[in-house]
Short mmCIF file of C-alpha atoms and ligand atoms in Angstrom, two decimals:
data_model
loop_
_atom_site.label_atom_id
_atom_site.label_comp_id
_atom_site.label_asym_id
_atom_site.label_seq_id
_atom_site.Cartn_x
_atom_site.Cartn_y
_atom_site.Cartn_z
CA VAL T 1 -0.01 0.08 0.04
CA GLU T 2 1.47 3.30 -0.98
CA SER T 3 0.80 6.25 1.27
CA THR T 4 0.23 9.81 -0.19
CA ALA T 5 2.37 11.09 2.78
CA LEU T 6 5.31 9.70 0.93
CA LYS T 7 4.46 11.44 -2.35
CA THR T 8 4.90 14.84 -3.74
CA ARG T 9 2.22 16.02 -5.94
CA SER T 10 3.50 17.05 -9.45
CA GLY T 11 1.32 19.96 -10.02
CA ILE T 12 0.93 18.69 -13.63
CA GLN T 13 -2.76 18.25 -14.54
CA GLY T 14 -3.58 14.56 -14.93
CA PHE T 15 -0.14 13.27 -13.95
CA ASP T 16 -0.36 12.16 -10.43
CA GLU T 17 -2.79 9.50 -11.49
CA ILE T 18 -0.17 8.00 -13.66
CA LEU T 19 2.49 8.06 -10.93
CA LEU T 20 -0.15 6.58 -8.41
CA GLY T 21 -0.12 9.66 -6.20
CA GLY T 22 2.88 11.70 -7.22
CA PHE T 23 6.63 11.70 -7.14
CA PRO T 24 8.44 9.66 -4.51
CA LYS T 25 9.06 12.46 -1.89
CA GLY T 26 12.65 13.61 -1.34
CA ARG T 27 14.02 11.78 -4.32
CA SER T 28 15.50 12.97 -7.69
CA ILE T 29 13.60 12.35 -10.77
CA VAL T 30 15.08 12.92 -14.31
CA LEU T 31 12.83 14.89 -16.66
CA SER T 32 14.01 14.30 -20.27
CA GLY T 33 12.84 15.27 -23.71
CA PRO T 34 13.88 16.87 -27.11
CA PRO T 35 13.88 20.65 -27.73
CA GLY T 36 10.58 22.33 -27.31
CA SER T 37 8.98 19.30 -25.53
CA GLY T 38 8.04 21.40 -22.49
CA LYS T 39 10.78 20.40 -20.02
CA SER T 40 11.31 23.84 -18.64
CA THR T 41 7.55 24.61 -18.50
CA PHE T 42 6.89 21.18 -16.63
CA GLY T 43 9.71 22.12 -14.29
CA MET T 44 8.48 25.60 -13.42
CA GLN T 45 4.95 24.34 -13.00
CA PHE T 46 6.08 21.80 -10.58
CA LEU T 47 7.53 24.59 -8.52
CA TYR T 48 4.71 27.18 -9.14
CA LYS T 49 1.94 24.72 -8.23
CA GLY T 50 4.20 23.32 -5.22
CA ILE T 51 4.05 26.87 -3.86
CA LYS T 52 0.46 27.86 -4.66
CA ASP T 53 -1.33 24.66 -4.02
CA TYR T 54 0.94 22.83 -1.48
CA GLY T 55 2.76 25.46 0.22
CA GLU T 56 6.08 24.06 -0.55
CA PRO T 57 8.79 26.71 -1.53
CA GLY T 58 10.91 25.95 -4.40
CA VAL T 59 14.40 26.54 -6.11
CA TYR T 60 14.97 26.51 -9.84
CA VAL T 61 18.67 26.44 -10.83
CA THR T 62 19.31 27.46 -14.39
CA LEU T 63 22.34 26.52 -16.56
CA SER T 64 20.99 27.52 -19.90
CA GLU T 65 18.61 30.52 -19.91
CA SER T 66 19.01 33.63 -17.82
CA PRO T 67 16.71 34.19 -14.90
CA ASN T 68 15.14 37.09 -16.90
CA GLU T 69 14.50 35.01 -19.92
CA ILE T 70 12.76 32.47 -17.71
CA ARG T 71 10.69 35.13 -15.99
CA THR T 72 9.63 36.42 -19.61
CA ASN T 73 8.95 33.00 -21.15
CA MET T 74 6.85 31.99 -18.23
CA LYS T 75 4.58 34.99 -18.67
CA SER T 76 2.79 33.11 -21.56
CA TYR T 77 1.29 31.03 -18.70
CA ASP T 78 -0.76 32.65 -15.99
CA TRP T 79 2.07 32.36 -13.52
CA ASP T 80 3.41 35.27 -11.69
CA ILE T 81 7.02 34.09 -11.08
CA LEU T 82 8.35 37.48 -9.91
CA LYS T 83 5.86 37.70 -7.12
CA LEU T 84 6.82 34.35 -5.63
CA GLU T 85 10.45 35.46 -5.74
CA ARG T 86 9.62 38.61 -3.91
CA ASP T 87 7.63 36.59 -1.32
CA GLY T 88 10.72 34.67 -0.70
CA ARG T 89 9.02 31.32 -1.82
CA LEU T 90 10.75 30.82 -5.15
CA LEU T 91 14.59 31.24 -5.72
CA LEU T 92 15.99 31.47 -9.23
CA VAL T 93 19.71 30.38 -9.10
CA ASP T 94 21.88 31.48 -12.01
CA ALA T 95 24.52 28.72 -12.53
CA ARG T 96 25.37 29.42 -16.15
CA PRO T 97 28.91 28.55 -17.00
CA PHE T 98 29.61 32.25 -17.87
CA SER T 99 28.82 35.68 -16.50
CA VAL T 100 27.76 38.88 -18.08
CA SER T 101 29.22 42.16 -16.80
CA GLU T 102 27.18 45.28 -16.23
CA GLU T 103 28.84 46.66 -19.47
CA GLY T 104 27.51 43.43 -21.25
CA PHE T 105 30.80 41.65 -21.62
CA VAL T 106 30.50 37.87 -21.53
CA THR T 107 33.27 35.94 -19.67
CA PRO T 108 33.68 32.30 -18.78
CA ASN T 109 32.76 31.54 -15.20
CA GLU T 110 34.85 28.66 -14.30
CA SER T 111 34.97 29.21 -10.53
CA LEU T 112 31.63 27.33 -10.28
CA TYR T 113 33.00 24.24 -12.07
CA ARG T 114 36.73 24.12 -11.92
CA GLY T 115 39.30 23.23 -9.17
CA GLU T 116 37.01 21.09 -7.06
CA ALA T 117 37.72 17.83 -5.31
CA MET T 118 34.59 16.27 -6.84
CA PRO T 119 32.94 17.37 -10.03
CA PHE T 120 29.85 19.62 -9.43
CA SER T 121 30.66 20.01 -5.71
CA HIS T 122 30.77 23.85 -5.86
CA LEU T 123 27.43 23.89 -7.76
CA THR T 124 25.97 21.31 -5.09
CA ASP T 125 26.97 23.67 -2.31
CA MET T 126 25.36 26.55 -4.06
CA ILE T 127 22.22 24.50 -4.45
CA LEU T 128 22.19 23.42 -0.87
CA ALA T 129 22.54 26.96 0.23
CA GLY T 130 19.58 28.00 -2.00
CA ILE T 131 17.37 25.16 -0.48
CA ARG T 132 18.21 26.34 3.06
CA ARG T 133 17.53 29.96 2.17
CA VAL T 134 13.87 29.44 1.07
CA GLU T 135 13.36 26.13 3.04
CA ALA T 136 12.82 24.43 -0.35
CA LYS T 137 10.89 21.31 -0.64
CA ARG T 138 11.17 21.24 -4.42
CA LEU T 139 14.18 21.73 -6.68
CA VAL T 140 14.53 21.95 -10.48
CA ILE T 141 17.89 21.94 -12.26
CA ASP T 142 17.73 22.91 -15.94
CA SER T 143 19.69 21.20 -17.15
CA MET T 144 22.00 18.37 -16.22
CA THR T 145 23.16 17.95 -19.81
CA ILE T 146 25.17 21.12 -19.54
CA LEU T 147 26.89 19.74 -16.47
CA ALA T 148 27.99 16.56 -18.07
CA MET T 149 29.19 18.40 -21.32
CA GLN T 150 32.00 20.04 -19.24
CA TYR T 151 33.93 16.66 -18.86
CA VAL T 152 35.24 14.12 -21.29
CA ASN T 153 35.84 11.53 -18.53
CA ARG T 154 32.69 9.50 -18.13
CA PHE T 155 33.85 8.23 -14.80
CA TYR T 156 34.04 11.73 -13.50
CA ILE T 157 30.74 12.85 -14.72
CA ARG T 158 29.15 9.64 -13.13
CA GLN T 159 30.98 10.22 -9.92
CA GLY T 160 29.94 13.95 -9.85
CA LEU T 161 26.33 13.27 -10.74
CA MET T 162 26.02 10.49 -8.20
CA GLY T 163 27.57 12.68 -5.45
CA MET T 164 25.11 15.43 -6.36
CA VAL T 165 22.08 13.12 -6.30
CA GLN T 166 23.33 11.61 -2.94
CA ALA T 167 23.72 15.10 -1.50
CA LEU T 168 20.20 16.09 -2.61
CA SER T 169 18.70 12.98 -1.28
CA ASN T 170 19.47 14.11 2.28
CA GLN T 171 17.63 17.32 1.97
CA ASP T 172 13.93 16.32 2.26
CA CYS T 173 13.46 17.94 -1.14
CA THR T 174 12.01 16.48 -4.27
CA CYS T 175 14.19 17.17 -7.42
CA LEU T 176 13.47 17.36 -11.05
CA LEU T 177 16.73 17.01 -13.09
CA ILE T 178 16.08 18.21 -16.55
CA SER T 179 17.99 16.32 -19.37
CA GLU T 180 18.10 17.20 -22.95
CA SER T 181 17.59 13.95 -24.79
CA ILE T 182 16.69 12.88 -28.35
CA GLN T 183 15.67 9.29 -28.10
CA GLU T 184 16.64 8.51 -31.80
CA GLN T 185 20.30 9.20 -31.06
CA GLY T 186 20.09 5.80 -29.27
CA LYS T 187 22.47 6.97 -26.53
CA ILE T 188 21.12 6.91 -23.08
CA PRO T 189 22.30 9.74 -20.73
CA VAL T 190 24.16 8.79 -17.76
CA GLU T 191 21.67 10.60 -15.44
CA TRP T 192 18.87 8.11 -16.60
CA TYR T 193 20.87 5.41 -14.76
CA ILE T 194 21.74 7.35 -11.66
CA ALA T 195 18.38 8.97 -10.81
CA PRO T 196 15.81 6.67 -9.09
CA GLY T 197 13.07 7.92 -11.52
CA VAL T 198 12.88 8.98 -15.14
CA ILE T 199 10.04 10.90 -16.93
CA LEU T 200 10.17 11.22 -20.78
CA LEU T 201 8.43 14.05 -22.83
CA HIS T 202 7.80 13.11 -26.41
CA TYR T 203 7.41 15.76 -29.11
CA THR T 204 6.97 14.00 -32.44
CA ARG T 205 5.60 14.48 -35.90
CA LYS T 206 2.16 13.21 -36.81
CA GLY T 207 1.04 13.93 -40.20
CA ASP T 208 1.35 17.79 -40.80
CA THR T 209 1.65 18.50 -37.11
CA MET T 210 3.48 17.74 -33.89
CA GLU T 211 2.20 15.82 -30.97
CA ARG T 212 3.19 15.84 -27.33
CA ALA T 213 3.06 12.97 -25.00
CA VAL T 214 4.50 11.91 -21.70
CA GLN T 215 5.77 8.58 -20.40
CA VAL T 216 7.13 7.32 -16.99
CA VAL T 217 10.32 5.31 -17.97
CA LYS T 218 11.17 4.20 -14.45
CA MET T 219 10.47 4.86 -10.85
CA ARG T 220 12.37 2.84 -8.47
CA GLY T 221 10.43 1.31 -5.53
CA THR T 222 6.88 2.03 -6.92
CA ARG T 223 4.38 0.92 -9.45
CA HIS T 224 3.62 3.14 -12.27
CA SER T 225 1.51 3.23 -15.53
CA GLU T 226 3.53 1.93 -18.53
CA GLN T 227 1.36 3.79 -21.04
CA ILE T 228 2.41 6.80 -23.11
CA TYR T 229 -0.13 9.55 -22.52
CA PRO T 230 -0.99 12.34 -24.92
CA ALA T 231 -0.35 15.79 -23.43
CA LYS T 232 -0.87 19.40 -24.34
CA LEU T 233 0.74 22.76 -23.40
CA LEU T 234 -2.33 25.00 -22.54
CA GLU T 235 -2.45 28.48 -20.87
CA THR T 236 -2.71 26.70 -17.70
CA GLY T 237 0.53 24.73 -18.36
CA PHE T 238 1.51 21.24 -19.27
CA THR T 239 -1.60 18.92 -19.09
CA VAL T 240 -1.76 15.21 -19.45
CA LEU T 241 -4.73 13.85 -21.27
CA GLN T 242 -6.18 10.39 -20.65
CA PRO T 243 -6.28 8.35 -23.68
CA ARG T 244 -10.06 8.10 -23.55
CA MET T 245 -10.28 11.94 -23.80
CA ILE T 246 -8.90 11.94 -27.29
CA ALA T 247 -10.65 8.91 -28.60
N1 ATP L 1 0.69 29.41 -23.33
C1 ATP L 1 1.28 28.53 -24.06
N2 ATP L 1 0.46 27.59 -24.69
C2 ATP L 1 1.02 26.59 -25.53
N3 ATP L 1 2.37 26.55 -25.73
C3 ATP L 1 3.11 27.35 -25.22
C4 ATP L 1 2.68 28.42 -24.29
N4 ATP L 1 3.74 29.08 -23.93
C5 ATP L 1 4.81 28.50 -24.51
N5 ATP L 1 4.42 27.51 -25.34
C6 ATP L 1 5.45 26.65 -26.09
O1 ATP L 1 6.03 25.64 -25.22
C7 ATP L 1 7.03 25.17 -25.89
C8 ATP L 1 8.03 24.45 -24.99
O2 ATP L 1 8.61 25.26 -24.11
P1 ATP L 1 9.76 24.74 -22.98
O3 ATP L 1 10.76 25.88 -22.95
O4 ATP L 1 9.15 24.38 -21.76
O5 ATP L 1 10.48 23.50 -23.75
P2 ATP L 1 11.89 22.83 -23.37
O6 ATP L 1 11.67 21.35 -23.45
O7 ATP L 1 12.26 23.34 -22.07
O8 ATP L 1 12.82 23.38 -24.58
P3 ATP L 1 14.38 23.51 -24.58
O9 ATP L 1 14.93 22.14 -24.77
O10 ATP L 1 14.67 24.42 -25.84
O11 ATP L 1 14.78 24.09 -23.36
C9 ATP L 1 7.59 26.28 -26.60
O12 ATP L 1 8.06 25.98 -27.92
C10 ATP L 1 6.49 27.38 -26.75
O13 ATP L 1 6.10 27.60 -28.00
MG1 MG L 2 14.10 24.47 -21.48
#
C-alpha cells in the first residue's frame, strides 16, 4: 500500500494518477525530452503549483536561460514568477557557466566548475545554500546535460552526478533534473541510470503537425503506468490527457 504522505504532488494536471499519487518524496527524478517538448515549462509548473497549491517553497537552478529569460517565457502561462520570488518562496539560481558584466561583456565563469575535489561540488554547495534559504521542498535543475558536457571523462561525470544526487537525497526536497535527450540518438544519458526515476516527454511529428506525450520510464520502488499519454501545453501549463479523452 502506497501512502500519499510519501508522495510529492507533481502539479501537472492529470499526471499524479499515472504516478499513483505523485513523485516519491525527497528523491531525484530525471525529466527528459527533445527541444521544445516542454521540460522547462513542466519544471517551473512543478515549483509554481508546489508553492501555490501545496505551500512548498522551491528553487529553480538554471544553466541555460538567464533568470530574466525564464521570467519572460513563463509569462505566457498565467504564473506570476516574480511575485513568488519577492515573497521569498521561489528562488532562481543562475548557474550558467559564464557571467555577463554590467557593461555587457561575457566571460567564462569557471569558478563554479573548476578546481574542485569532486565534479559539481561547488554547484552542489550553491544549490544546498539555496534550498536552506527558502526552505525548499522542491528543486529543479535545468539542465544536467550542460553539467555533463564539461567533462570528457565519463567516470568523473558519473561520480559527480552520483555525489550530487546523494547530497540532494539528504535534503527532504523532491528534485526534477532536466536532461536534454533525443531518443533517436540511441544514446542513454548517464543521469537516466543514476536517478531513481525517469520521466520522458515526447514531441514528435504526426502527419502535418507535432504531438506531445509523456511517459514514466522508471520509478524505483513504486508501481507506475507503462502507457504513453498524450499531452498538451495550454495557458494553464503542461496537461496530461487520458487516452479516452482523445478517442
Ligand atoms: N501558453 C502556451 N500555450 C501553449 N504552448 C506554449 C505556451 N507558452 C509557450 N508554449 C510553447 O512551449 C514550448 C516548450 O517550451 P519549453 O521551454 O518548456 O520547452 P523545453 O523542452 O524546455 O525546450 P528546450 O529544450 O529548448 O529548453 C515552446 O516551444 C512554446 O512555443
Ligand atoms: Mg528548456
